[in-house]
Amino acid sequence: MYRANLWRLLLLMFPLFIIVTACHDGSENSSEYRSSNTLGSPEDKALKVSPSDEKIKIGFSMDTFLEERWLKDRDLFKDAVEKLGAEVEIMAANGDDALQISQAEAMIASGIDLLMVVPHNAEAAATIVNKAHKAGIKVISYDRLIKNADVDLYISFDNVQVGELQAVAVSNIVPKGKYVYIGGAVTDHNAHMFKKGVFNVLQPFIDKGDITVVYDQWSQDWTPASAYENMKAALMANHNQIDAVIAANDATAGGAIKALEEQGLAGNIPVAGQDGDLAAIQRIVKGSQMMTAYKPIDYLTMEAAMIAVKMAKGEKVETNRNMNNGKIEVPSVLLAPVPVNRTNIDETIISDGFHSFEDVYGKR
């Protein structure tokens, strides 16, 4: 599944607002995706860092393997690091903050050269940064920003833009009506960024009285079960009179859609998610989910691998943004997400090898 489409990493050089602007103009196809990513060929770039006599070892502390998306990150990152001639040790705590800290301590003690962290709890993970720095080890915050710590670098997608893409897509179809927002985990900084992006777009509609957000709740630990209960509560409180649903990711979208199905409403109410999970893409084909904000993880993992190995060797790394984490302005590398709906699955998700044609559509 890992593809050498490295030339698309040049997205970093382009303003991240291009896609959002295009969506506001009513365009939900992927022309921006293709035109923004045809600036070179796979041969133009390669996974490269300066050679080293000693083998670099990267530690990767992950929140969970319980969601499809994180299994992809794990496998793609491992493959990219090994292609660079380095080693990687990967551990997942499955939502246990104490276990994640303990696992990070074990990796630090094992003699890793750099630690990359996907925090379960953005605040609690500051302890990991402090422990790594005491051992002289730099820390990269991967996909989710660690709060209130001297993080050395943050790499992710533009998570505010993810929410903006969702809200633009839905408001283009439902410019007036009752909206439900199903958030992610309150402990995850990204969940707050997604929500910020959504309300960046919705607020003018809300101010005019065109849109009313009748239910807005976080989902515990991002679980579909929590999202399902939230959606059931929203439907009950509003006597099933809901016009649109925006969910913080595809897993929570799946939980919301389950509740809609039980009321015979799936497919009648547009639902937006994000991540490009296979189940979500299949729902988009079926018609029960309207769109997903797709984040090409192969680009993220390739860039993260190159940065991690370079930083471990003390080499300079270029960034394109600073993100305030409550303590410092963290040097950051942010990539652009891509809106995907029924019209552009083939030229985005399938063309990238993120999911196969057979998995999406079934055998024909």
XYZ file of C-alpha atoms in Angstrom:
364
model
C 0.000 0.000 0.000
C 2.929 2.270 0.575
C 3.439 4.387 -2.535
C 6.305 6.545 -3.616
C 4.228 9.594 -4.438
C 6.712 11.849 -2.706
C 6.307 14.632 -5.213
C 3.007 15.517 -3.603
C 4.878 16.574 -0.505
C 5.321 19.867 -2.355
C 1.899 20.663 -0.909
C 3.949 22.106 1.931
C 5.038 24.919 -0.350
C 1.514 26.055 -1.222
C -0.972 28.095 0.808
C -3.160 25.705 2.738
C -6.262 27.847 2.180
C -6.494 26.943 -1.531
C -8.680 23.908 -1.000
C -11.011 25.668 1.414
C -11.431 28.612 -0.950
C -12.277 26.265 -3.793
C -14.894 24.512 -1.662
C -16.485 27.836 -0.737
C -16.882 28.485 -4.436
C -19.026 25.344 -4.578
C -16.418 23.028 -6.050
C -16.199 19.719 -4.212
C -14.269 17.799 -6.820
C -10.569 17.067 -6.578
C -9.175 19.339 -9.291
C -7.236 21.263 -6.660
C -5.800 18.017 -5.355
C -4.507 16.987 -8.746
C -3.319 20.411 -9.913
C -1.553 21.055 -6.610
C 0.200 17.719 -6.794
C 1.459 17.565 -10.349
C 4.616 19.578 -9.829
C 7.073 16.772 -10.270
C 7.432 13.044 -10.610
C 8.215 10.368 -8.051
C 11.762 10.388 -9.383
C 12.216 14.039 -8.458
C 12.517 13.254 -4.765
C 13.510 10.257 -2.686
C 13.699 9.313 0.957
C 17.067 10.858 1.690
C 19.066 11.915 4.702
C 22.777 12.274 5.209
C 24.624 8.967 5.660
C 25.738 8.002 9.145
C 28.164 5.447 10.529
C 25.870 4.664 13.456
C 22.375 3.273 12.991
C 19.705 5.669 14.214
C 16.919 4.310 16.414
C 13.575 6.097 16.608
C 11.021 5.472 19.337
C 7.353 5.874 18.383
C 4.881 6.137 21.273
C 1.333 5.817 19.934
C -1.997 6.319 21.628
C -3.834 3.347 20.124
C -4.002 0.616 17.490
C -7.758 0.257 17.932
C -8.592 2.454 14.915
C -7.802 1.588 11.313
C -6.100 4.893 10.673
C -3.369 4.354 13.316
C -2.450 0.938 11.969
C -1.702 2.637 8.661
C 0.486 5.253 10.360
C 2.396 2.539 12.204
C 3.093 0.407 9.145
C 3.896 3.265 6.769
C 6.168 5.039 9.243
C 8.053 1.834 10.034
C 8.558 1.152 6.333
C 9.762 4.717 5.671
C 12.207 4.735 8.605
C 13.691 1.410 7.579
C 14.103 2.619 3.993
C 16.242 5.394 5.464
C 18.479 2.820 7.102
C 17.235 3.512 10.622
C 15.396 1.398 13.174
C 12.104 2.074 14.928
C 10.506 0.737 18.094
C 6.745 1.229 18.278
C 4.471 0.911 21.297
C 0.777 1.728 21.764
C -0.966 2.380 25.066
C -4.571 2.054 23.817
C -5.810 5.118 25.650
C -3.995 4.558 28.943
C -2.043 7.687 29.916
C 0.020 5.982 32.627
C 0.906 3.137 30.280
C 1.937 5.558 27.530
C 4.279 7.349 29.931
C 5.692 4.026 31.112
C 6.240 2.814 27.548
C 7.966 6.072 26.636
C 10.236 5.735 29.662
C 11.170 2.216 28.530
C 12.060 3.443 25.052
C 14.094 6.330 26.473
C 15.980 3.886 28.696
C 16.632 1.591 25.730
C 18.825 4.229 24.090
C 16.672 5.665 21.313
C 18.005 8.694 19.456
C 14.665 10.482 19.073
C 11.117 9.992 20.380
C 7.953 10.606 18.378
C 4.661 10.741 20.272
C 0.980 10.525 19.360
C -0.442 11.627 22.720
C -3.630 10.165 24.110
C -3.899 13.109 26.482
C -2.345 16.314 25.186
C -1.638 17.600 28.699
C -0.427 14.369 30.313
C 2.053 13.760 27.501
C 4.060 16.798 28.654
C 5.587 14.431 31.209
C 6.987 12.345 28.359
C 8.641 15.386 26.783
C 10.257 16.365 30.071
C 11.622 12.866 30.666
C 12.993 12.622 27.123
C 14.707 16.009 27.358
C 16.351 15.051 30.647
C 17.899 12.147 28.737
C 19.021 14.459 25.906
C 16.430 13.102 23.481
C 14.374 15.361 21.200
C 10.627 14.853 20.849
C 8.377 15.150 17.804
C 4.656 15.511 18.425
C 3.019 13.455 15.664
C -0.431 14.370 14.325
C -1.633 15.527 17.764
C 0.015 18.463 19.496
C 1.391 17.910 23.003
C 0.342 20.803 25.204
C 2.392 22.888 27.668
C 5.759 21.326 26.919
C 8.951 22.259 25.069
C 8.157 20.054 22.089
C 10.933 20.161 19.491
C 8.680 19.820 16.442
C 5.070 19.131 15.514
C 4.031 17.400 12.286
C 0.448 16.926 11.210
C -2.179 18.048 8.773
C -3.801 21.447 9.071
C -6.467 20.295 11.509
C -8.376 23.571 11.519
C -8.680 23.202 7.766
C -10.031 19.679 8.230
C -12.995 21.134 10.119
C -13.401 23.909 7.583
C -13.573 21.399 4.736
C -16.244 19.442 6.569
C -18.377 22.491 7.312
C -18.036 23.924 3.814
C -19.107 20.650 2.235
C -22.161 20.302 4.468
C -23.229 23.962 4.407
C -23.074 23.964 0.612
C -25.806 21.318 0.698
C -27.671 22.457 3.823
C -27.261 26.252 4.124
C -30.162 26.432 6.566
C -31.319 24.059 9.267
C -30.573 22.221 12.488
C -27.017 20.927 12.844
C -25.542 18.339 15.192
C -21.838 18.405 15.989
C -20.329 15.159 17.294
C -16.864 16.007 18.598
C -13.857 13.829 19.317
C -12.120 13.265 22.637
C -11.970 16.395 24.764
C -8.438 15.376 25.854
C -7.169 15.507 22.250
C -5.934 18.896 21.045
C -6.816 17.931 17.476
C -10.459 17.535 18.428
C -10.491 21.181 19.472
C -8.817 22.202 16.209
C -11.361 20.286 14.114
C -14.181 21.955 16.009
C -12.601 25.377 15.610
C -12.450 24.889 11.849
C -16.079 23.769 11.692
C -17.312 26.811 13.581
C -15.061 29.143 11.573
C -17.341 28.289 8.666
C -20.657 27.844 10.460
C -20.552 30.975 12.654
C -21.660 33.440 9.949
C -24.655 31.178 9.210
C -25.374 30.909 12.925
C -25.164 34.686 13.348
C -27.710 35.160 10.549
C -30.033 32.630 12.122
C -29.825 30.295 9.136
C -28.121 27.472 11.035
C -28.790 26.385 14.592
C -26.455 23.920 16.297
C -28.984 22.000 18.366
C -26.530 19.476 19.822
C -22.782 19.732 20.432
C -20.978 17.105 22.480
C -17.571 15.415 22.766
C -17.200 11.656 22.245
C -15.254 9.862 24.948
C -11.950 8.506 23.622
C -13.201 8.918 20.046
C -15.287 5.750 20.336
C -18.143 5.054 17.891
C -20.188 3.849 20.879
C -19.952 7.263 22.532
C -20.822 9.012 19.258
C -23.781 6.666 18.831
C -25.131 7.616 22.252
C -24.599 11.293 21.479
C -26.497 11.003 18.213
C -29.337 9.116 19.879
C -29.601 11.882 22.474
C -29.588 14.555 19.762
C -32.366 12.819 17.833
C -34.466 12.326 20.937
C -34.053 15.941 22.068
C -35.085 17.219 18.655
C -37.791 14.660 17.805
C -35.676 13.439 14.870
C -35.828 16.901 13.300
C -32.147 17.140 12.318
C -30.875 18.493 8.998
C -27.090 17.838 9.085
C -24.400 16.107 11.130
C -20.687 16.898 11.319
C -18.610 14.289 13.137
C -15.016 14.814 14.241
C -13.768 11.693 12.434
C -15.029 8.722 10.459
C -15.276 6.471 13.509
C -17.598 8.909 15.268
C -19.450 9.444 11.987
C -20.043 5.695 11.908
C -21.542 5.794 15.397
C -23.801 8.689 14.439
C -24.935 6.946 11.256
C -25.833 3.822 13.232
C -28.220 5.937 15.314
C -29.641 7.514 12.155
C -30.167 4.083 10.603
C -32.239 2.982 13.570
C -34.590 5.896 12.887
C -34.698 5.321 9.136
C -32.814 8.572 8.525
C -29.472 7.337 7.153
C -28.871 8.754 3.694
C -31.468 11.475 4.191
C -29.289 13.586 6.471
C -25.787 14.545 5.246
C -22.993 13.366 7.552
C -19.378 14.523 7.304
C -16.368 12.782 8.818
C -12.607 12.735 8.350
C -9.708 10.278 7.985
C -10.735 8.364 4.859
C -11.410 5.110 6.727
C -12.482 2.230 4.493
C -15.840 1.894 6.238
C -16.441 5.611 5.671
C -15.570 5.419 1.976
C -17.942 2.466 1.635
C -20.630 4.510 3.382
C -20.009 7.371 0.954
C -20.496 4.981 -1.964
C -23.661 3.665 -0.292
C -24.907 7.195 0.413
C -25.160 7.170 4.206
C -22.100 9.438 4.628
C -21.647 12.519 2.478
C -17.908 13.215 2.672
C -14.659 12.681 4.511
C -11.663 14.957 4.888
C -8.912 12.684 3.604
C -5.419 13.044 5.008
C -2.882 11.245 2.768
C -1.035 9.445 5.546
C 1.700 8.133 3.266
C 2.918 11.714 2.752
C 2.717 12.422 6.460
C 4.637 9.301 7.443
C 7.316 9.806 4.788
C 7.890 13.389 5.834
C 7.841 12.417 9.506
C 10.402 9.664 8.904
C 12.781 12.002 7.083
C 12.426 14.679 9.746
C 12.881 12.203 12.598
C 16.086 10.749 11.185
C 17.472 14.198 10.335
C 16.735 15.531 13.806
C 18.263 12.456 15.400
C 21.454 13.233 13.474
C 21.401 16.887 14.485
C 20.611 18.103 10.988
C 18.523 21.182 10.195
C 14.821 20.655 9.466
C 12.659 23.116 7.535
C 9.223 23.976 8.959
C 6.306 25.974 7.549
C 4.371 27.076 10.621
C 4.554 27.684 14.360
C 1.818 26.300 16.613
C 1.276 27.576 20.133
C 0.899 24.702 22.583
C 0.273 26.838 25.661
C 3.956 27.113 26.533
C 5.956 27.755 23.366
C 5.545 28.355 19.646
C 6.306 24.865 18.373
C 8.086 24.676 14.975
C 5.615 22.783 12.803
C 5.172 21.055 9.475
C 1.537 21.018 8.360
C 0.160 19.260 5.299
C -3.118 19.971 3.497
C -6.147 17.657 3.800
C -8.362 16.807 0.820
C -12.184 16.721 0.670
C -13.457 13.417 -0.723
C -17.004 12.596 -1.761
C -18.635 10.234 -4.260
C -17.303 12.204 -7.232
C -13.579 11.908 -6.521
C -12.948 8.659 -4.635
C -11.199 7.050 -7.593
C -8.757 9.879 -8.256
C -7.829 10.402 -4.606
C -8.300 7.461 -2.232
C -7.938 4.705 -4.838
C -5.322 6.418 -7.026
C -3.128 6.908 -3.979
C -3.437 3.247 -3.035
C -4.980 4.246 0.295
C -7.773 1.733 -0.360
C -8.194 -0.639 -3.289
C -10.974 -0.459 -5.866
C -12.154 -3.921 -4.815
C -12.268 -2.986 -1.126
C -14.238 0.185 -1.830
C -16.703 -1.070 -4.424
C -16.553 -4.834 -4.008
C -15.683 -7.250 -6.794
C -17.367 -6.452 -10.091
